[in-house]
Short mmCIF file of C-alpha atoms in Angstrom, two decimals:
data_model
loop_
_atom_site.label_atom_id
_atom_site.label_comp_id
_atom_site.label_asym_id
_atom_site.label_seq_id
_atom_site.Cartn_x
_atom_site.Cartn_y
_atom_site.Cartn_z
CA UNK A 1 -8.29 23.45 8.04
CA UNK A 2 -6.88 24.73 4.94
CA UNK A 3 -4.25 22.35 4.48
CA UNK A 4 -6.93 19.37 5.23
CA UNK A 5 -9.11 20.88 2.90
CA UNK A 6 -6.31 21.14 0.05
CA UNK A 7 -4.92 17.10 0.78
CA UNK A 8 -8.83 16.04 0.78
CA UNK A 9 -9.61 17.91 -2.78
CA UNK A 10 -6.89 16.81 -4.49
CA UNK A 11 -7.29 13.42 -3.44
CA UNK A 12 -10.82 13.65 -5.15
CA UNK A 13 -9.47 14.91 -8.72
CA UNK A 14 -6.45 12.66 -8.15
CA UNK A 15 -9.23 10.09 -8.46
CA UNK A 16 -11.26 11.69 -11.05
CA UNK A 17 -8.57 12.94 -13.54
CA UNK A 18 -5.50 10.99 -12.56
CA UNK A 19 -1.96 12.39 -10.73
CA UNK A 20 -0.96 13.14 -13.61
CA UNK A 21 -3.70 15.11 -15.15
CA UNK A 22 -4.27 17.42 -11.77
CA UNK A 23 -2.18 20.98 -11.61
CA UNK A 24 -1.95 22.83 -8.35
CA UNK A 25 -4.17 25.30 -9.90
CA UNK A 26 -6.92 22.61 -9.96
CA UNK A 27 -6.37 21.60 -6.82
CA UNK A 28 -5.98 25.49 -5.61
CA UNK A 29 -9.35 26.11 -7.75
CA UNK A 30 -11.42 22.83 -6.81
CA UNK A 31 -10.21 23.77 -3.45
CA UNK A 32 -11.74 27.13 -3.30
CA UNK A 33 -8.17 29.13 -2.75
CA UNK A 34 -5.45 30.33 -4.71
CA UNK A 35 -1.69 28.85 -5.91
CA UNK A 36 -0.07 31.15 -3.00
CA UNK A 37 -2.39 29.48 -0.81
CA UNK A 38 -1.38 25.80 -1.99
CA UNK A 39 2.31 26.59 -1.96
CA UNK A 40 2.18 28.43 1.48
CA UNK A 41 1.28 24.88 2.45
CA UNK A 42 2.85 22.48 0.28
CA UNK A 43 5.98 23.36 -2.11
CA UNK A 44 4.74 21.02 -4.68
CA UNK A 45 1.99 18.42 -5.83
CA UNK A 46 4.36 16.18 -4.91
CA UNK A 47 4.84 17.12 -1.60
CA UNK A 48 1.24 16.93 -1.21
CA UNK A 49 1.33 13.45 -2.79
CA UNK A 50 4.03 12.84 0.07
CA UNK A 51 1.30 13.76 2.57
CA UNK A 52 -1.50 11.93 1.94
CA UNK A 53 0.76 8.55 1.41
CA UNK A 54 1.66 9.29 5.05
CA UNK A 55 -1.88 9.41 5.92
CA UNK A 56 -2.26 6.12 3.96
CA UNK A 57 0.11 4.60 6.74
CA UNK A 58 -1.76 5.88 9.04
CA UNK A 59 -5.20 4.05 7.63
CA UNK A 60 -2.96 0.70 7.59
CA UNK A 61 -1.95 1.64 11.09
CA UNK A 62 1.82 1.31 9.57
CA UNK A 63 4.22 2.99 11.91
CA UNK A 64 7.89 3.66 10.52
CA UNK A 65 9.33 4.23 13.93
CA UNK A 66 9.26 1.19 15.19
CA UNK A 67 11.53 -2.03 13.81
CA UNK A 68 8.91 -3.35 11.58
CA UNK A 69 6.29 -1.04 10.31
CA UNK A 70 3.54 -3.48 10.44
CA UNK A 71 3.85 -5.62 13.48
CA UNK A 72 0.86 -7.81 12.69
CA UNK A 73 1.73 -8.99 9.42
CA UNK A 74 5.43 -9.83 11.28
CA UNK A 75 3.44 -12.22 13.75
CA UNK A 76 0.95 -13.53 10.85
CA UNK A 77 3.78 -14.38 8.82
CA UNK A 78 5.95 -15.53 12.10
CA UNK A 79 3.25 -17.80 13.46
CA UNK A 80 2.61 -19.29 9.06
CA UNK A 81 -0.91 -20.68 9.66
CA UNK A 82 -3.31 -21.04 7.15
CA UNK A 83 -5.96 -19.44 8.70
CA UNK A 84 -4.17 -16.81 10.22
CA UNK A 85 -2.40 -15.82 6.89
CA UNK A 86 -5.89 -15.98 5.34
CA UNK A 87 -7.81 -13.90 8.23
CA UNK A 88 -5.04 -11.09 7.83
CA UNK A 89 -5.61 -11.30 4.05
CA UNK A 90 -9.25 -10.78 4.32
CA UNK A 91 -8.95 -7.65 6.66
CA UNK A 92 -6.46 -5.92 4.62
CA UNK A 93 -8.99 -6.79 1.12
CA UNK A 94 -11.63 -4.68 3.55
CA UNK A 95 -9.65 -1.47 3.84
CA UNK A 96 -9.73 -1.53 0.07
CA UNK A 97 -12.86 0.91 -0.27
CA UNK A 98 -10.89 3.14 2.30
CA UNK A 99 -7.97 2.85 0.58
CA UNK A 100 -8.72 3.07 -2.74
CA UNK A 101 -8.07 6.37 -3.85
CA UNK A 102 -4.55 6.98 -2.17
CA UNK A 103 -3.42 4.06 -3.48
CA UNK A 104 -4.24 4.60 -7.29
CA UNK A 105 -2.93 7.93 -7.17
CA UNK A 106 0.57 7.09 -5.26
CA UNK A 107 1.18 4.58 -8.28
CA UNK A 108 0.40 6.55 -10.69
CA UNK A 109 2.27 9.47 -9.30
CA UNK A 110 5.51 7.32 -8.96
CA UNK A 111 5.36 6.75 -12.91
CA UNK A 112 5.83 10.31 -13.16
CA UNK A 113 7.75 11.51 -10.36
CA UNK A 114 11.27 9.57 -9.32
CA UNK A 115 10.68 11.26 -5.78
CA UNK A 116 7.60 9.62 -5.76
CA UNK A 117 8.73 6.43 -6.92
CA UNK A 118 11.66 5.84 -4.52
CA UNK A 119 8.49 6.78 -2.07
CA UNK A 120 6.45 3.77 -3.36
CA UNK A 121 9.56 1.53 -3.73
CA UNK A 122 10.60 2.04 -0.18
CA UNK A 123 6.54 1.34 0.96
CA UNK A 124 6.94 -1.76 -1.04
CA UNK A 125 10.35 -2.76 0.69
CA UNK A 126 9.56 -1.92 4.17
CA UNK A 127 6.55 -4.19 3.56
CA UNK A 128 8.78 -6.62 2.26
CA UNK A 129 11.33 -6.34 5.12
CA UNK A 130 8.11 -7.37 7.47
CA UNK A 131 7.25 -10.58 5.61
CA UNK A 132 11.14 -11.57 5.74
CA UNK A 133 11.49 -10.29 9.38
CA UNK A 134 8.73 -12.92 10.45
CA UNK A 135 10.08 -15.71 7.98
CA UNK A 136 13.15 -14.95 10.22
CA UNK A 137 12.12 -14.99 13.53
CA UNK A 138 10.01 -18.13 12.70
CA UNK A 139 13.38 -19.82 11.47
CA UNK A 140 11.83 -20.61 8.09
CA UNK A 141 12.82 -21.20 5.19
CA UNK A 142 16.51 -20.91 4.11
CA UNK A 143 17.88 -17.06 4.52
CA UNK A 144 18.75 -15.87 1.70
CA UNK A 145 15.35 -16.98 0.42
CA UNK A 146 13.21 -15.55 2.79
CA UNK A 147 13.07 -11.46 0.22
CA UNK A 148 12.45 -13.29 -2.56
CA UNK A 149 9.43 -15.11 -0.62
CA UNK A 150 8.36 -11.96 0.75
CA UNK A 151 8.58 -9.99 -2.63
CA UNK A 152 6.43 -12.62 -4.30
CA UNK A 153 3.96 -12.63 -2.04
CA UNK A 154 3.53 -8.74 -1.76
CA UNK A 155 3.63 -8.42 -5.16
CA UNK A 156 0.72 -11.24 -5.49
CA UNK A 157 -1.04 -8.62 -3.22
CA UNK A 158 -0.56 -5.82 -4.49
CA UNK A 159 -1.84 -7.23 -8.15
CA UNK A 160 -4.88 -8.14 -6.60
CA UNK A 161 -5.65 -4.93 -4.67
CA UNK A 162 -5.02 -3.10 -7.80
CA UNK A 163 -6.47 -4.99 -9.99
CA UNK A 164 -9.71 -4.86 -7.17
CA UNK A 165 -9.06 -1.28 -7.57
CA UNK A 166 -10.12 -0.52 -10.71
CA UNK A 167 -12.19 -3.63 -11.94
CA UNK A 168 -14.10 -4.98 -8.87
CA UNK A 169 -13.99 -8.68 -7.93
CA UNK A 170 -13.75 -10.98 -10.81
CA UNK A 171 -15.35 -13.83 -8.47
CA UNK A 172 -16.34 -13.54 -5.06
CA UNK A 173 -13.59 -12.24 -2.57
CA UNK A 174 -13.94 -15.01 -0.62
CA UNK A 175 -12.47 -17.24 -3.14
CA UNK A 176 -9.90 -14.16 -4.22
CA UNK A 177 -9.06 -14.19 -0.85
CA UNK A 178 -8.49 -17.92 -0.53
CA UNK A 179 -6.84 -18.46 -2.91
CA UNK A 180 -3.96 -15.99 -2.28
CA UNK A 181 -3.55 -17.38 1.20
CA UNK A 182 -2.86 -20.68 -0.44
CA UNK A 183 -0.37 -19.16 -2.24
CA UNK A 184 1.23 -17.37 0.75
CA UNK A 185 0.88 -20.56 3.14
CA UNK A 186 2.86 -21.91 0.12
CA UNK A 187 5.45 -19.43 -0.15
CA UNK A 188 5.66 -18.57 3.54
CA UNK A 189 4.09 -20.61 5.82
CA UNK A 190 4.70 -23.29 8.23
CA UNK A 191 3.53 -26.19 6.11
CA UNK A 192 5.37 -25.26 3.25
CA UNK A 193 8.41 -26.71 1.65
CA UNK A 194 11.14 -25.88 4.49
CA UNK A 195 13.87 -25.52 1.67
CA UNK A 196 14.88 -22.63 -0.50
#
């Protein structure tokens, strides 16, 4: 209960004041208990920070046990329909409100904390390592291309998300949407270009 308690406060100031402007005795304060208390729990904010990115995979339903952490974006990308590429970008832009908060504060975290970063960076290339692993077992595109294609099109993503994030939708999200799945039929689907 405690613990729970500690990851759900300082996911609320993390929000409010920013990673980096949150001490453990704000979140021990805000929190209603002491420093011992956090650190009997956690032996840093950033080991807290590890914690509630692993409850972020659990809210994406991402599973690091198993050969590719998200097996539905491996069959999207696999199968390289429009529509299907689109459909699986439209669900993901609905966990945003959900997601949100976690996902602010694990970036900003990672500018200040190299633990955290390599955390982030190896989100971002398991992620990546999905995308390619369906390029791959679709037989698409030329091999050593594949990253790159996978890259661009999480990174395409992830700007959006973030951008989402902390502006709102510029247009509608049905048009946001769109047109990033034209740009990821492009760079990985079955009617793109079939060279690197």
């Amino acid at each position: 209960m405690t613990r729970r308690l500690l990851l759900s406060t300082a996911l609320e100031l993390f929000e409010a004041r920013g990673y980096a402007g949150t001490t453990v005795d704000d979140i021990a304060r805000a929190a209603g208990t002491t420093r011992v208390t956090f650190y009997a729990y956690f032996p840093s904010r950033a080991a807290l920070m590890k914690a509630l990115v692993a409850e972020l995979d659990e809210l994406l339903a991402r599973r690091d046990t198993e050969p590719q952490a998200a097996p539905d974006l491996v069959a999207v990308v696999r199968r390289g329909s429009r529509d299907g590429i689109e459909a699986w970008l439209r669900d993901t832009s609905r966990q945003w409100p959900r997601t949100r908060p976690y996902v602010l504060a694990a970036h900003e975290a990672a500018v200040v904390d190299p633990e955290l970063r390599e955390l982030v960076n190896h989100w971002f290339d398991g992620v990546v390592a999905d995308i390619e692993a369906g390029l791959e077992q679709a037989g698409r595109f030329a091999p050593e291309s594949r990253r790159m294609r996978g890259f661009l099109a999480l990174t395409q993503l992830d700007q959006l998300a973030r951008h989402w994030m902390r502006h709102g939708w510029e247009t509608d999200s049905a048009t946001a949407v769109g047109l990033l799945a034209d740009s990821w039929t492009h760079l990985l689907g079955a009617a793109g270009p079939q060279d690197a």
